[in-house]
XYZ file of C-alpha atoms in Angstrom:
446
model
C 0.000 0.000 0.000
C 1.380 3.510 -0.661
C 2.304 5.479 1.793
C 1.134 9.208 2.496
C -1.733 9.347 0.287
C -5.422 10.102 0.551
C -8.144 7.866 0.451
C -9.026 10.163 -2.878
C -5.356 9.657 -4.489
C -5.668 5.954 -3.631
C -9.263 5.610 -5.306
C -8.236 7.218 -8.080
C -4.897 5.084 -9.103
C -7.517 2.089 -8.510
C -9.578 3.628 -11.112
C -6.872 3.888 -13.914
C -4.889 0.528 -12.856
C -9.043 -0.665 -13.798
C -9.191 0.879 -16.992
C -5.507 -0.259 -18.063
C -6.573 -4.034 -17.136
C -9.647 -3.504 -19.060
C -7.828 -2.065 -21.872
C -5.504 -4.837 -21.998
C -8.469 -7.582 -21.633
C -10.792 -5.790 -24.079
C -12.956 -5.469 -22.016
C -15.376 -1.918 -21.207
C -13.516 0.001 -18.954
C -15.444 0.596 -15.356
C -17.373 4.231 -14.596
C -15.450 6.851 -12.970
C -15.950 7.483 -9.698
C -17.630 10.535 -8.619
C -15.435 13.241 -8.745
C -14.192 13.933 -5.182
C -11.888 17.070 -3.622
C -8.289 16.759 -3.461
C -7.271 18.575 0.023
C -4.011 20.752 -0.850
C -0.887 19.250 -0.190
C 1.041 19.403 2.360
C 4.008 22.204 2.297
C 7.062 20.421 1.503
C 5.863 17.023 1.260
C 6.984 14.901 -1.971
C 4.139 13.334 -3.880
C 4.244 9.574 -4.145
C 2.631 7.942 -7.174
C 1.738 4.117 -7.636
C 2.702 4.554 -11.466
C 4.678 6.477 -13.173
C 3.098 9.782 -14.679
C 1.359 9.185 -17.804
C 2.509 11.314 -20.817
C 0.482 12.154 -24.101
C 1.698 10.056 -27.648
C 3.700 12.423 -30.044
C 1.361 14.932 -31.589
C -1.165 15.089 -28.772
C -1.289 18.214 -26.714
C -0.095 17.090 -23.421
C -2.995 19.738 -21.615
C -5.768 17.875 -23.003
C -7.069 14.908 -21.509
C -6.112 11.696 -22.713
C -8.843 8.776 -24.495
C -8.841 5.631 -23.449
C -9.855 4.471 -26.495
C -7.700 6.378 -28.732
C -4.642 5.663 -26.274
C -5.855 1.778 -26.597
C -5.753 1.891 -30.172
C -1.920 3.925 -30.715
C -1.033 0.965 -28.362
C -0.077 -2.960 -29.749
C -2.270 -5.505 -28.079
C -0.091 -7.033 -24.737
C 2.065 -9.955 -25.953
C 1.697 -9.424 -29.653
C 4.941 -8.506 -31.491
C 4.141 -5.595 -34.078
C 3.099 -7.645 -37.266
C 5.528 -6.828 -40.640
C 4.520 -8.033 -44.514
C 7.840 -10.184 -45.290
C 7.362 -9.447 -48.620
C 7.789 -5.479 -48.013
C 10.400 -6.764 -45.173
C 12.470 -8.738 -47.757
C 12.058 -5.725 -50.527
C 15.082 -4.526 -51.888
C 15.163 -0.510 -52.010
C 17.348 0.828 -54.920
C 18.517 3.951 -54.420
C 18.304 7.749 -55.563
C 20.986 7.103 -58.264
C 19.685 3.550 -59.890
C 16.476 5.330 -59.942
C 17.230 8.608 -61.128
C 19.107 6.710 -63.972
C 16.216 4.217 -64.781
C 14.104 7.257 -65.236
C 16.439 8.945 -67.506
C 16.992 5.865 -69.656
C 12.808 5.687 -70.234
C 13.072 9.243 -71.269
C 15.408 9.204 -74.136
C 13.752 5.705 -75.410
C 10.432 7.577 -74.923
C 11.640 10.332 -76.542
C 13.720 8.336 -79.755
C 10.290 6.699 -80.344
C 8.912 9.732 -80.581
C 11.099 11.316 -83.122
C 10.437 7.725 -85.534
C 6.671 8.449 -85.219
C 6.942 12.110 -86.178
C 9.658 11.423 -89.228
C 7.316 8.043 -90.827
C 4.176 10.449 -90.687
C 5.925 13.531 -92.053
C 7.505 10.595 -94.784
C 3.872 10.105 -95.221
C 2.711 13.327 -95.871
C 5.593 14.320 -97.826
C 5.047 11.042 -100.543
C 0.836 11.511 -100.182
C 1.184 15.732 -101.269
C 4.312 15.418 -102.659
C 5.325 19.560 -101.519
C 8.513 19.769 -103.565
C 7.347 17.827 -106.358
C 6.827 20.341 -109.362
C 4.956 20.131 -112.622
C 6.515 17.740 -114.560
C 8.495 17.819 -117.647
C 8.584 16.447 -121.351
C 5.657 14.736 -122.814
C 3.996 11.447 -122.141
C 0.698 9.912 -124.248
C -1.293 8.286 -121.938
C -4.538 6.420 -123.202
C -7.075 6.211 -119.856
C -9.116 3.231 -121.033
C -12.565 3.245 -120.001
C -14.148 1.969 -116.903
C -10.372 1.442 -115.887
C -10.131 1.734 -112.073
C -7.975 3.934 -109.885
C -5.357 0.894 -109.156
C -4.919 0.232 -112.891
C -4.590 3.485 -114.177
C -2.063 3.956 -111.152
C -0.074 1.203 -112.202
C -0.079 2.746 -115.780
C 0.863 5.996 -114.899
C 3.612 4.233 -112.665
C 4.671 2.538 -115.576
C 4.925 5.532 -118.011
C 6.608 7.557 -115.758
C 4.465 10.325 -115.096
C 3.942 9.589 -111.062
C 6.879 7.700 -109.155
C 4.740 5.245 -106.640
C 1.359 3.722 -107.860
C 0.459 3.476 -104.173
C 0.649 7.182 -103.268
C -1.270 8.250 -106.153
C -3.973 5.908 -104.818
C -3.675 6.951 -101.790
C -3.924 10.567 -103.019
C -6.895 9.851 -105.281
C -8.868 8.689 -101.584
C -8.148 10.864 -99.740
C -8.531 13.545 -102.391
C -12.171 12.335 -103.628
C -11.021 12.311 -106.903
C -10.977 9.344 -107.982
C -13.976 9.193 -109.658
C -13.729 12.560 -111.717
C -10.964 10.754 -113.704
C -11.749 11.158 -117.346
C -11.246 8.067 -120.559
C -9.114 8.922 -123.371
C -6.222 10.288 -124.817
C -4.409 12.253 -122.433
C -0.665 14.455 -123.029
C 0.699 14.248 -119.596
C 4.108 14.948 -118.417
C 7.200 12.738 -116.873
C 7.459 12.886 -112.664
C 4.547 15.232 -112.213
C 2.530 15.022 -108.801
C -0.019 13.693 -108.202
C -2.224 16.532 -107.503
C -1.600 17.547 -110.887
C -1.871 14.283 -112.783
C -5.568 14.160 -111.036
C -6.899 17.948 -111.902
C -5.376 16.735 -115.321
C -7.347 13.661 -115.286
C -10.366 15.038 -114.121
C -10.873 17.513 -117.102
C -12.144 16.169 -120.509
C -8.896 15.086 -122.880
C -10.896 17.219 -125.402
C -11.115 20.338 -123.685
C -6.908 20.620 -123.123
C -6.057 18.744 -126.326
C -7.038 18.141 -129.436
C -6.351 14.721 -131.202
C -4.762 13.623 -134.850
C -4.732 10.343 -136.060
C -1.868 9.929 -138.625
C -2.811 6.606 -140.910
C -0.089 4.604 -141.760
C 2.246 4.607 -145.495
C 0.148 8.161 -146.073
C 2.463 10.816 -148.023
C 2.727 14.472 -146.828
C -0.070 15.692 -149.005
C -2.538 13.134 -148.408
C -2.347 14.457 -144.657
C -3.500 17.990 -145.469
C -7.542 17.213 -144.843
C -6.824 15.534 -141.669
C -4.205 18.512 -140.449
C -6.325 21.452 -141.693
C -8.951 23.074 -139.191
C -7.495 21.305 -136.118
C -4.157 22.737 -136.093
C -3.154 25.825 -137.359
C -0.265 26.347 -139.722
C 0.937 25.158 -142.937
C 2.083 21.578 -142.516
C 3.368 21.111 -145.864
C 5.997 24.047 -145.165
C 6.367 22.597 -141.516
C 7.627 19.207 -143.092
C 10.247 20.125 -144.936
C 12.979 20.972 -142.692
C 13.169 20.603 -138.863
C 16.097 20.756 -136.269
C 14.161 17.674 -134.756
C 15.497 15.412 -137.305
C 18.448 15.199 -139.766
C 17.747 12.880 -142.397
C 21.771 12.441 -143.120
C 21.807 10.410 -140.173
C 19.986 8.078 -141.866
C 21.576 7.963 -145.341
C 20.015 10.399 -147.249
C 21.979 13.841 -147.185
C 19.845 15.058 -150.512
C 16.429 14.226 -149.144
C 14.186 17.332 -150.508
C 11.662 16.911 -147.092
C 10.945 14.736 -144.734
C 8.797 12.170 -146.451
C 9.587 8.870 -144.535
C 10.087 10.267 -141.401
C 6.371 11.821 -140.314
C 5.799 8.397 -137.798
C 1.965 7.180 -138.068
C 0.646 7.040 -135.107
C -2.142 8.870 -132.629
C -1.243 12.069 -131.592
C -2.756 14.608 -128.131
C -1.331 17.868 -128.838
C -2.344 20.584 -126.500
C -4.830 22.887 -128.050
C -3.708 25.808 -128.987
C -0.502 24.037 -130.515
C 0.620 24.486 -134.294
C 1.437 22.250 -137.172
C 4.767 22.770 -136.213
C 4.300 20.590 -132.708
C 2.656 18.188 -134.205
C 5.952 17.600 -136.901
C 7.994 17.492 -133.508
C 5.740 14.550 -131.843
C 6.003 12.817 -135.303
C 9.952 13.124 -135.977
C 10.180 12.219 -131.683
C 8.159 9.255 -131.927
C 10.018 7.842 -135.536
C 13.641 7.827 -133.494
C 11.954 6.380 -130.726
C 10.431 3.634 -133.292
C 12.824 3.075 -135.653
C 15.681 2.943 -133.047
C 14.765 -0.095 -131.682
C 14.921 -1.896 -135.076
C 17.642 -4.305 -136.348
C 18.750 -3.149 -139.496
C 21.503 -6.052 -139.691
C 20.071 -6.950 -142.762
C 19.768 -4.218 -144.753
C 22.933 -3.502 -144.026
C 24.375 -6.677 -145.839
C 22.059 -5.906 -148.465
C 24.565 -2.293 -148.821
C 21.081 -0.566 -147.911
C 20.819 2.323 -145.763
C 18.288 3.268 -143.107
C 16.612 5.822 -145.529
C 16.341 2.798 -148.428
C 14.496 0.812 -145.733
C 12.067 3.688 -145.482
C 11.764 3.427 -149.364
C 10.799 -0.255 -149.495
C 8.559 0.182 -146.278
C 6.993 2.714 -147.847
C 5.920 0.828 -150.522
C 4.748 -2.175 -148.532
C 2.595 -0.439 -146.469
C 1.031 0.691 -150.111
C 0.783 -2.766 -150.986
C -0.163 -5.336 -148.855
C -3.607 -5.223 -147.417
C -3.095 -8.084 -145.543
C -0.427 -7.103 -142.595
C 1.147 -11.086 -142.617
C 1.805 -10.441 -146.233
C 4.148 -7.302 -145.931
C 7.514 -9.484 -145.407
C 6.836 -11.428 -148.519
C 5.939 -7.979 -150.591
C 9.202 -6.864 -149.576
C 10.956 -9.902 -150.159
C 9.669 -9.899 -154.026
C 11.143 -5.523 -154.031
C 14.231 -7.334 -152.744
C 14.393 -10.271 -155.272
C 13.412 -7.500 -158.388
C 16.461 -5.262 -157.022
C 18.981 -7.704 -157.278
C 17.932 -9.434 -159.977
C 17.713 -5.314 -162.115
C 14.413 -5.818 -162.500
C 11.935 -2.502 -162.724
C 10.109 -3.061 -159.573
C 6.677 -1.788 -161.572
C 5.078 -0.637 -158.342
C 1.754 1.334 -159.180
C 1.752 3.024 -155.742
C 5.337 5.325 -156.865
C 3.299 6.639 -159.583
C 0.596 7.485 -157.729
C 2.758 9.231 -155.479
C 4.051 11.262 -158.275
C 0.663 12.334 -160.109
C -1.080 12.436 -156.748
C -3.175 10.334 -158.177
C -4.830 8.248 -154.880
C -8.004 7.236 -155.868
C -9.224 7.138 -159.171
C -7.763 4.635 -162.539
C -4.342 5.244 -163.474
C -4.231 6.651 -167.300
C -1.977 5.488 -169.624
C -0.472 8.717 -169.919
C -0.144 8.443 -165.997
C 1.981 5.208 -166.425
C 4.200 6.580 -168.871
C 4.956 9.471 -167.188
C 8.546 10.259 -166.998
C 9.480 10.642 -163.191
C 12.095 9.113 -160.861
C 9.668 8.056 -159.198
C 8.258 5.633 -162.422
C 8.695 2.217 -161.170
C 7.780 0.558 -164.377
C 10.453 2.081 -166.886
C 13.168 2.586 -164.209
C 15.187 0.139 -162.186
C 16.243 0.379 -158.893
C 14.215 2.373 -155.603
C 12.426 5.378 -156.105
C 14.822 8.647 -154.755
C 12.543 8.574 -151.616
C 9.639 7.033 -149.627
C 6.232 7.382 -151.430
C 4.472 7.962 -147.749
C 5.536 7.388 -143.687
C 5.598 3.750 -142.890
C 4.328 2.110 -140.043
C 6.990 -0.054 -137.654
C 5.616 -3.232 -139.229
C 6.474 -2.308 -142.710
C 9.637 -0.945 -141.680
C 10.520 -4.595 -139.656
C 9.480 -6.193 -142.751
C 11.525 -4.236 -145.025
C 14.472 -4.445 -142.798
C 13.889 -8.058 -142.408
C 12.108 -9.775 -145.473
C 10.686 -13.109 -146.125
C 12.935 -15.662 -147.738
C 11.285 -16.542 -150.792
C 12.363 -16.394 -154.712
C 9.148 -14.658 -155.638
C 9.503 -12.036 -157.987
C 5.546 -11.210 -158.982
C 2.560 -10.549 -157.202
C -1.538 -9.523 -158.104
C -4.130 -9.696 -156.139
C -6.283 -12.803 -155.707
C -9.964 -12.195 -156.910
C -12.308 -12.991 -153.757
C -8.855 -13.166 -151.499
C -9.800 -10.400 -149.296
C -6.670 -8.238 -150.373
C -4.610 -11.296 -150.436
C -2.159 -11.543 -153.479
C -0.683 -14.327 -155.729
C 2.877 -14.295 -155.597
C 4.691 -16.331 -158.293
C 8.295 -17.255 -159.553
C 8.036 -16.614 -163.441
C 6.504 -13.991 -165.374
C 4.100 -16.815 -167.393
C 2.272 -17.950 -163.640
C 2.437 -14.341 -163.462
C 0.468 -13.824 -166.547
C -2.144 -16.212 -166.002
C -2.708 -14.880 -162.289
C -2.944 -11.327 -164.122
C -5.744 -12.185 -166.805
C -7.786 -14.559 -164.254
C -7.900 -11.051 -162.099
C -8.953 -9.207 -165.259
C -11.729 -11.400 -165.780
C -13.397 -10.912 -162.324
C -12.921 -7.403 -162.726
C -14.685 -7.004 -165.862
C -17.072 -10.154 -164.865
C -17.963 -7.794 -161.659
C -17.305 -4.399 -162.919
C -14.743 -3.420 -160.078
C -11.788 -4.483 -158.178
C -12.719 -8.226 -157.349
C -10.665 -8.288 -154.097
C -13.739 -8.564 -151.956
C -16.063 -10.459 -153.396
């Protein structure tokens, strides 16, 4: 029992030794006792406590009176050990450095990933609008066909030159919307344009920024006239004369008096508003491009010259009316020529009386002309029209044969008889003379 305090002190220590047990028990802790005065103490005399003086948990205000709750539950339960997660107890902490470095390393990979995203979508953007890409240059012939879709006409445009990726230009027609406003026909386009501009070419009628001319094969230079005049302006007999396009001495004939020969057949866009004099230019372009890739190995060994080829292919194209028959028409020009025989081709006289249509007179046939096949030997002094390319392969390449005549086969369809001597010659000559007078015309199609 402690000594030297009241009954009061005594009752009170009781109290809170009661509420510790019942703390400790969890248990409710017992009423207070009624409140009861504490005489003054005694001058001089030393308190004596039971238990030590309580103090308040950090962050409580000592002053205030402590809960018995609260101070139960800032307390661990008696005989438990304070329980730990081993995981977060076994946990390895890096530190500040490892960390700081970790976060640095996501940052540049974050960053480098970055910088590939921006530079494929602006490689994206660059090839789909194509900024730098200009206008284009030269001419290109493109022939839409119609009902062709967006990927095929791509790939042809690919394929011609005039846009560098087939995809993009797909791509470009999508997004654009215009992929459906391309046009059919004939269009003049230009080599490595963009594709913006191949589409807002596309998209506008073929007729409305061209006009077209379609340049038969084996015609001569005046024969072209009707089809030139009133769609291009200019005179295109005076435009066909000379050009700096073309130098006919190249190709063995330093006296040629125009450019007969050389005016390639073919369909033509010229950009309205153009002359006779472009048109010449597309026609001289096209004939290098054509005859160049031609093997005139041949001819050669034959001591012909580029510009004789153009002589005999002008002449088949004149007479064969059946294209598998133009190697064997040339073969019989080459057979006449070495054997010094007149080649008697109706076609150079017709070229010199301009004379394309109706009966040859006899005054016709005896006119005197180099170009008189039937009373002079050898070729004519220059083609008698402008060949196609398969007269000029078959003239720089003939048939073998020994043939050295040919007429037309009534009811043959433009097919001739081609014979060895003048006597099968003769009778294939009168039985065609018979069906012509028997039908009253040429009997070729009967």
């Amino acid at each position: 029992m402690s000594r030297g305090r009241a009954p009061q002190e005594r009752e009170r220590a009781r109290y809170e030794r009661a509420v510790r047990r019942a703390q400790r028990e969890g248990r409710e802790p017992p009423v207070a006792p009624p409140p009861t005065e504490v005489p003054p103490p005694v001058p001089g005399a030393e308190p004596v406590f039971d238990e030590p003086p309580q103090l308040a948990p950090p962050g409580r205000n000592p002053s205030h009176p402590i809960d018995p709750t609260a101070q139960a539950a800032d307390r661990e339960p008696t005989g438990h050990a304070p329980t730990v997660d081993p995981e977060i107890e076994d946990a390895v902490v890096p530190d500040a450095p490892q960390v700081a470095q970790a976060s640095g390393i996501r940052r540049l990979l974050s960053l480098a990933l970055l910088l590939v995203l921006l530079g494929t979508i602006g490689w994206l953007l660059v090839s789909l609008f194509q900024p730098f890409t200009g206008e284009g240059e030269g001419s290109v012939r493109v022939k839409i066909p119609r009902g062709a879709g967006v990927g095929d006409i791509a790939e042809l445009l690919e394929e011609r030159g005039v846009v560098s990726d087939a995809f993009f230009f797909r791509a470009r027609a999508t997004v654009s919307g215009k992929g459906s406003d391309v046009k059919a026909g004939n269009f003049t386009l230009k080599r490595d344009m963009s594709n913006a501009a191949v589409l807002d070419a596309l998209a506008l009628s073929p007729n409305a920024t061209s006009v077209s001319v379609t340049i038969p094969e084996g015609r001569a230079r005046r024969e072209l006239l009707p089809i030139v005049r009133g769609v291009l302006p200019g005179d295109y007999l005076a435009a066909t004369r000379r050009s700096r396009q073309l130098s006919p001495r190249r190709y063995g004939a330093p006296g040629a008096a125009s450019l007969e020969g050389f005016l390639f057949p073919d369909s033509y866009e010229i950009r309205r508003g153009s002359t006779v004099d472009d048109l010449v230019t597309e026609q001289l372009k096209t004939f290098k491009a054509k005859v160049g890739t031609v093997d005139m190995g041949y001819a050669k060994a034959k001591n012909l010259t580029p510009y004789d080829v153009l002589v005999v292919a002008s002449m088949v194209d004149r007479e064969a009316r059946v294209p598998s028959e133009r190697p064997m028409i040339a073969s019989v020009i080459y057979n006449r020529l070495r054997d010094g025989i007149p080649l008697a081709i109706d076609a150079t006289i017709r070229y010199a009386t301009n004379n394309w249509s109706r009966p040859l007179r006899q005054s016709e046939l005896e006119i005197d002309s180099p170009y008189n096949t039937r009373n002079r030997r050898g070729l004519p002094p220059g083609p008698i029209g402008s060949p196609g390319l398969a007269a000029i392969k078959a003239a720089a390449r003939p048939s073998r044969s020994s043939s050295l005549y040919f007429v037309v086969k009534p009811c043959g369809k433009g097919r001739h008889a081609f014979s060895r001597t003048y006597e099968q010659f003769q009778r294939d000559s009168d039985h065609y003379e018979r069906e012509r007078r028997a039908r009253g015309g040429d009997p070729a199609d009967c």
